[in-house]
mmCIF file with all atom_site columns, C-alpha atoms in Angstrom:
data_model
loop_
_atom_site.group_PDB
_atom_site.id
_atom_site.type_symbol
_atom_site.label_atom_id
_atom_site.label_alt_id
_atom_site.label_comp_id
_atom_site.label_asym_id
_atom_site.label_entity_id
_atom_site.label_seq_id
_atom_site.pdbx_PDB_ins_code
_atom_site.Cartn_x
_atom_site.Cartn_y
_atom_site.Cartn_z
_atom_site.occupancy
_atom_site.B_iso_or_equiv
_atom_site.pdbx_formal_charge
_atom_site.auth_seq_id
_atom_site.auth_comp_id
_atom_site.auth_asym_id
_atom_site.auth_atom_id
_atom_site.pdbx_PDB_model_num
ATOM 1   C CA . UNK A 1 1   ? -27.351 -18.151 25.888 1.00 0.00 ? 196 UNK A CA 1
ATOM 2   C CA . UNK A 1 2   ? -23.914 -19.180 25.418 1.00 0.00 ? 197 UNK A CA 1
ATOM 3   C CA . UNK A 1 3   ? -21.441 -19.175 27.857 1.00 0.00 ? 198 UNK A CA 1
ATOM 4   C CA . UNK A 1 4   ? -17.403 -19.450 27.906 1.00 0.00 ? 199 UNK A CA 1
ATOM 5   C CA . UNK A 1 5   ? -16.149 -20.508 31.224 1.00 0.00 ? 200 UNK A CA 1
ATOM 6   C CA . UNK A 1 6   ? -12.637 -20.174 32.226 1.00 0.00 ? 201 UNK A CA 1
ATOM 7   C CA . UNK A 1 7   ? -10.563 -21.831 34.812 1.00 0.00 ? 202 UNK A CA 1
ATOM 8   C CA . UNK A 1 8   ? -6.648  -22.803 35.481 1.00 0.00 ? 203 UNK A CA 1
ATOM 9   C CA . UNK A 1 9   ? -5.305  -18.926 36.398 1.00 0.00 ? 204 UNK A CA 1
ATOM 10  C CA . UNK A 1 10  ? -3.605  -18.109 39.039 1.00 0.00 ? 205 UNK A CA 1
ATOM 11  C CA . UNK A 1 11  ? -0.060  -17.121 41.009 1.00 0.00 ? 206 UNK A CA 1
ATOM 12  C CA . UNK A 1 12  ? 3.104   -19.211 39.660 1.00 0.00 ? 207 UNK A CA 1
ATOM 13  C CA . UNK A 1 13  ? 6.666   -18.135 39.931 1.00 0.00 ? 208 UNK A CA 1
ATOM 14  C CA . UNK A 1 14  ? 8.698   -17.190 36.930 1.00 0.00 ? 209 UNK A CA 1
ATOM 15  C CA . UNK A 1 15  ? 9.709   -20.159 35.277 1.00 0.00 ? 210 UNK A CA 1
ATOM 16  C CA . UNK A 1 16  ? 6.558   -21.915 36.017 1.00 0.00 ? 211 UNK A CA 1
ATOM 17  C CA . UNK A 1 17  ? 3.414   -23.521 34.520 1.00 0.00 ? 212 UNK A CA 1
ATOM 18  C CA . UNK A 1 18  ? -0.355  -23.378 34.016 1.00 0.00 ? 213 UNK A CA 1
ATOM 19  C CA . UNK A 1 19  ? -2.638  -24.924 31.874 1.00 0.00 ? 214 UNK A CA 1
ATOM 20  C CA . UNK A 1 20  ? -5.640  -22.485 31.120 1.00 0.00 ? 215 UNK A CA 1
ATOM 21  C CA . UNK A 1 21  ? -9.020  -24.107 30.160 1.00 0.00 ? 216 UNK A CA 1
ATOM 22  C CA . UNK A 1 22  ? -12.232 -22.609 28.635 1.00 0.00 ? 217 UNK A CA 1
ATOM 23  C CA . UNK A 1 23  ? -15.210 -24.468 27.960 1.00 0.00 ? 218 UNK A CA 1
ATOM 24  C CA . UNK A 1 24  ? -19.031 -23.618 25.869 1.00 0.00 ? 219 UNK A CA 1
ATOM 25  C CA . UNK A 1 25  ? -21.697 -24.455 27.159 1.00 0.00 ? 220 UNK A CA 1
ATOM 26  C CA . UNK A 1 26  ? -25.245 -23.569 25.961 1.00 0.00 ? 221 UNK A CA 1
ATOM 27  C CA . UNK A 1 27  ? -26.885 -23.662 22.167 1.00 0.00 ? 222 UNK A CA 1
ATOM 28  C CA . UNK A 1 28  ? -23.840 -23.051 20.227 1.00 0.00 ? 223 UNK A CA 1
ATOM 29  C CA . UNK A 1 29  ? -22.958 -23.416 16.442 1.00 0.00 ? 224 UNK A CA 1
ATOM 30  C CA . UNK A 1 30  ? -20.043 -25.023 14.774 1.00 0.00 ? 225 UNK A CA 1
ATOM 31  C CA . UNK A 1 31  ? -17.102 -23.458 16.010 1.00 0.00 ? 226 UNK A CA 1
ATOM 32  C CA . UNK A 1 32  ? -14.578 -21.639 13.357 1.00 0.00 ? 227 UNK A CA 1
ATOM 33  C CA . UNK A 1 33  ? -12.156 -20.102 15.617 1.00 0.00 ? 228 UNK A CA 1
ATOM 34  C CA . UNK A 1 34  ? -10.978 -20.441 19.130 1.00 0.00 ? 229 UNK A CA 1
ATOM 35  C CA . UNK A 1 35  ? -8.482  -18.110 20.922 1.00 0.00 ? 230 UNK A CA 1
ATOM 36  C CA . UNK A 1 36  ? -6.672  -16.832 23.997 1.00 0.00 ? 231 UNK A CA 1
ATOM 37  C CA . UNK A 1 37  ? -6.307  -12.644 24.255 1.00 0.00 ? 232 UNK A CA 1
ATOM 38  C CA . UNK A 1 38  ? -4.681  -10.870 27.429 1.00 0.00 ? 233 UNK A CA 1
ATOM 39  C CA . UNK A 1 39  ? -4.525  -7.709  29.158 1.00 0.00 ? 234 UNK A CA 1
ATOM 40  C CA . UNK A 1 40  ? -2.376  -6.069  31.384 1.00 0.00 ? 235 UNK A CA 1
ATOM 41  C CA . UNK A 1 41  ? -3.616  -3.140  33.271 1.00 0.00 ? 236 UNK A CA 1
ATOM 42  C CA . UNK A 1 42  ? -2.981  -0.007  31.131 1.00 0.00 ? 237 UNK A CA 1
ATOM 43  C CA . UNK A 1 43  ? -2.649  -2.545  28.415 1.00 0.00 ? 238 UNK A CA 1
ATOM 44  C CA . UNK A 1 44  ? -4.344  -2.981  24.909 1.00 0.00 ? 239 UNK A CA 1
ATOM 45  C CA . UNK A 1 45  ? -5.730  -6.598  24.594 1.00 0.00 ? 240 UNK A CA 1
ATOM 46  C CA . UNK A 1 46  ? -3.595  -8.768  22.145 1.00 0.00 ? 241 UNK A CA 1
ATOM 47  C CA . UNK A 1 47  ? -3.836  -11.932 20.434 1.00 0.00 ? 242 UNK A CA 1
ATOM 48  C CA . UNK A 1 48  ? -2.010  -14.729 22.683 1.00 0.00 ? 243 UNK A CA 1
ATOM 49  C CA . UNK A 1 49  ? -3.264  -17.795 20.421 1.00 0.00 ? 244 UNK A CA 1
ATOM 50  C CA . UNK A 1 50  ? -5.787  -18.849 18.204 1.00 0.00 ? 245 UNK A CA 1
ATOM 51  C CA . UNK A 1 51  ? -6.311  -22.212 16.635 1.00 0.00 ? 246 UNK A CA 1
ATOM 52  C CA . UNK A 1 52  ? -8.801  -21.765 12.832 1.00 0.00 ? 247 UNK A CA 1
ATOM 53  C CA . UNK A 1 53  ? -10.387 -24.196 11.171 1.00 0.00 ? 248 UNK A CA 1
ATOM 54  C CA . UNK A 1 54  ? -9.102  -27.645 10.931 1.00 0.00 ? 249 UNK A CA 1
ATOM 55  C CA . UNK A 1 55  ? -6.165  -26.779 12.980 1.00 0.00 ? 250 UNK A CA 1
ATOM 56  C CA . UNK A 1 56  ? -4.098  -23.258 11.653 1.00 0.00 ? 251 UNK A CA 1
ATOM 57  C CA . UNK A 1 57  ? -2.387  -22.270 14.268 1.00 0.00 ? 252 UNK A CA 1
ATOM 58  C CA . UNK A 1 58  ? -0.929  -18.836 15.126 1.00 0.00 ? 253 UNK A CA 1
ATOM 59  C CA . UNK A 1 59  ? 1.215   -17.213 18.480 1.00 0.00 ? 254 UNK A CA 1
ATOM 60  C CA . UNK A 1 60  ? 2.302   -14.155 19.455 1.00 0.00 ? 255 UNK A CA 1
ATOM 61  C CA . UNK A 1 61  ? 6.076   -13.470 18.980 1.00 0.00 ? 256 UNK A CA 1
ATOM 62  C CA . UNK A 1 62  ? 6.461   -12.997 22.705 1.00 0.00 ? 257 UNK A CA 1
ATOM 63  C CA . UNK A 1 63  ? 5.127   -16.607 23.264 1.00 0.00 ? 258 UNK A CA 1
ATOM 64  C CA . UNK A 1 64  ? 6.394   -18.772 20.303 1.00 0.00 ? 259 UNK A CA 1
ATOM 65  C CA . UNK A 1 65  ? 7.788   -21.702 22.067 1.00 0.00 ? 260 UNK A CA 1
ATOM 66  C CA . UNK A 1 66  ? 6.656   -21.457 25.339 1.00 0.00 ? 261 UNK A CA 1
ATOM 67  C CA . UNK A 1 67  ? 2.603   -21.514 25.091 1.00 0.00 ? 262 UNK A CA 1
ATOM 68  C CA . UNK A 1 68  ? 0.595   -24.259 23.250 1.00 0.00 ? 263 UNK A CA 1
ATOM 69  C CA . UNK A 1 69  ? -3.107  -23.884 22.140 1.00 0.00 ? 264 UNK A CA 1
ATOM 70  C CA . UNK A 1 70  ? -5.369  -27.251 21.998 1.00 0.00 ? 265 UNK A CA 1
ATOM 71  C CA . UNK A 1 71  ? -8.496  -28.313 21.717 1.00 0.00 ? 266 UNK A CA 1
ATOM 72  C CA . UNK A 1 72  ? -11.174 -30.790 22.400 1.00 0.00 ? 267 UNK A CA 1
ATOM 73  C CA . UNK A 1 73  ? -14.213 -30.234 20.016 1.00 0.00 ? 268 UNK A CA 1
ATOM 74  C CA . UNK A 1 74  ? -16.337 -32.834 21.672 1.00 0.00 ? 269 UNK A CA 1
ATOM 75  C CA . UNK A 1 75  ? -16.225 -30.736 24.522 1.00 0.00 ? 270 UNK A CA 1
ATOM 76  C CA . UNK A 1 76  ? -15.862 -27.393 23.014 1.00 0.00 ? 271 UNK A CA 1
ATOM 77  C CA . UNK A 1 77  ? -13.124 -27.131 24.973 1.00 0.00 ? 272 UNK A CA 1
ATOM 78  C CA . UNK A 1 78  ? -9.377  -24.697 24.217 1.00 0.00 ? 273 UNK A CA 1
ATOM 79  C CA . UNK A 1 79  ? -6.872  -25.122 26.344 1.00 0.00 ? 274 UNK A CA 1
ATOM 80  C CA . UNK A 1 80  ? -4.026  -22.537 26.582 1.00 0.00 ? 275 UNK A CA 1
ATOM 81  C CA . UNK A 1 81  ? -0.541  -24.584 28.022 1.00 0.00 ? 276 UNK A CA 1
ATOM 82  C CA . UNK A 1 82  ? 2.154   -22.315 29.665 1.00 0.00 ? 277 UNK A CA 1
ATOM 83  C CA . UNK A 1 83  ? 5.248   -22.781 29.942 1.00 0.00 ? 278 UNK A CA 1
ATOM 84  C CA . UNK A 1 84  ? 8.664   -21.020 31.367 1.00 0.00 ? 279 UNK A CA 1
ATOM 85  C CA . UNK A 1 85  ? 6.410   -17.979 32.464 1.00 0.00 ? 280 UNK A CA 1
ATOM 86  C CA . UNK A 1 86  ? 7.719   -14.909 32.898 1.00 0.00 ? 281 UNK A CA 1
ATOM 87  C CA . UNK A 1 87  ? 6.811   -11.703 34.684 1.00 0.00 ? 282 UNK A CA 1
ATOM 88  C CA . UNK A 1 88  ? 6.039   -9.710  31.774 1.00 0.00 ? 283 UNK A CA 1
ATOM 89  C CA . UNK A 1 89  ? 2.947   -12.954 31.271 1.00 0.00 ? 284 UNK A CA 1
ATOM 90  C CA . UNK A 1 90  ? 0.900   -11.565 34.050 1.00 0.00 ? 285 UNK A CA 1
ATOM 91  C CA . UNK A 1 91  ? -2.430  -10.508 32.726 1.00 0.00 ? 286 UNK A CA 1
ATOM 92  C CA . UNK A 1 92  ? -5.862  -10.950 32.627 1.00 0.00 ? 287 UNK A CA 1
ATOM 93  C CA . UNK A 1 93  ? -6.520  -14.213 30.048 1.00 0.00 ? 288 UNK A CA 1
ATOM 94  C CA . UNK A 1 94  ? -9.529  -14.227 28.046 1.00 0.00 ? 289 UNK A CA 1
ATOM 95  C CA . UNK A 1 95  ? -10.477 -16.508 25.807 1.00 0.00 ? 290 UNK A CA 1
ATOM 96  C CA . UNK A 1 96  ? -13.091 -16.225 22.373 1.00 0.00 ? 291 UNK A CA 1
ATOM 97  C CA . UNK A 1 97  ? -14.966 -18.599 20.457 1.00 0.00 ? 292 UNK A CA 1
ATOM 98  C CA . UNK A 1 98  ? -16.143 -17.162 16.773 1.00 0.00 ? 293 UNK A CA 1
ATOM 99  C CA . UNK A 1 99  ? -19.121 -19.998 15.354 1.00 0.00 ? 294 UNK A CA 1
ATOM 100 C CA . UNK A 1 100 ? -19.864 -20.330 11.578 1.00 0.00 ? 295 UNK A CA 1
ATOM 101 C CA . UNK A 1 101 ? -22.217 -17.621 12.023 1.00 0.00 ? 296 UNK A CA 1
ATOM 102 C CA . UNK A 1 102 ? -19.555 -15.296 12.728 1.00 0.00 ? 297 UNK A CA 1
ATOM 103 C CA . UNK A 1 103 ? -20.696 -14.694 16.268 1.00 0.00 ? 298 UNK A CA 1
ATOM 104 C CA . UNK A 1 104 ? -18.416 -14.078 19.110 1.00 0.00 ? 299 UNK A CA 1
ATOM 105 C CA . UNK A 1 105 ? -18.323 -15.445 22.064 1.00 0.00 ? 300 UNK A CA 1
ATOM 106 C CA . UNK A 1 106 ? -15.733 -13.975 24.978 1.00 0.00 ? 301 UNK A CA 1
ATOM 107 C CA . UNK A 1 107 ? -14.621 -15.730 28.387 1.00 0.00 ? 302 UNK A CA 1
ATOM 108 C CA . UNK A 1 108 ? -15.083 -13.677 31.487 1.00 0.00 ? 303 UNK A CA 1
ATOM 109 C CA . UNK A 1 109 ? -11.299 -13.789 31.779 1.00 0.00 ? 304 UNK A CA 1
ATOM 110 C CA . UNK A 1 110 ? -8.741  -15.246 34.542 1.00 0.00 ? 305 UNK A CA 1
ATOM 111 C CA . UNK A 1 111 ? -6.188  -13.588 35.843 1.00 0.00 ? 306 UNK A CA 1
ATOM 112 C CA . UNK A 1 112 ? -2.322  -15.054 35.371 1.00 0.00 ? 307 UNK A CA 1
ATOM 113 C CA . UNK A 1 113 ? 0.397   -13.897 38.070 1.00 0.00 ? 308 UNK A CA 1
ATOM 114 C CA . UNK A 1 114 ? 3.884   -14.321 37.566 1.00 0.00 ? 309 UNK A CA 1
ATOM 115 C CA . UNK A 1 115 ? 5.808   -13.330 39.888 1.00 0.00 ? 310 UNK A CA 1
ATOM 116 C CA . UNK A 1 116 ? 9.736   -12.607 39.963 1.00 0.00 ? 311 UNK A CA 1
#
């Protein structure tokens, strides 16, 4: 079985940082797509980040220039890098791993307080 674990949430003050790290472990295939999603309570999930392919990159509007997505593929390792956080940040971060066979693979989240 494949496994996503997540690490590097927690509580920061606005203006702050965290670097969020998710990691594969198990019999996995070639990795297409890696990602970062959140939710806020009464939330839909949403698309924070993804990194495709050789290295596409995409953000959310409401993090362009504060949040970088990275990744080690010796490790099958994304990171998520926040910057200048703001309240309206706080959710629970998941990230998902999609493999040539078009499986998916989701972290079992970590929660990101900001507080004001």
């Amino acid at each position: 079985q494949v496994q996503l674990v997540e690490s590097g949430g927690g509580l920061v003050q606005a203006g702050g940082s965290l670097r969020l790290s998710c990691a594969a472990s198990g019999s996995i295939s070639r990795i297409n797509v890696m990602g970062w999603y959140r939710q806020a309570p009464g939330k839909q999930r949403e698309l924070v980040a993804v990194m495709v392919g050789g290295g596409i990159l995409n953000y959310a509007d409401s993090v362009k220039g504060r949040f970088t997505i990275s990744r080690d593929n010796a490790k099958n390792t994304v990171y998520l890098q926040m910057n200048s956080l703001k309240p309206e940040d706080t959710a629970v971060y998941y990230c998902k791993f999609v493999d040539v066979l078009a499986a998916d693979y989701w972290g079992q989240g970590t929660q990101v307080t900001v507080s004001s």
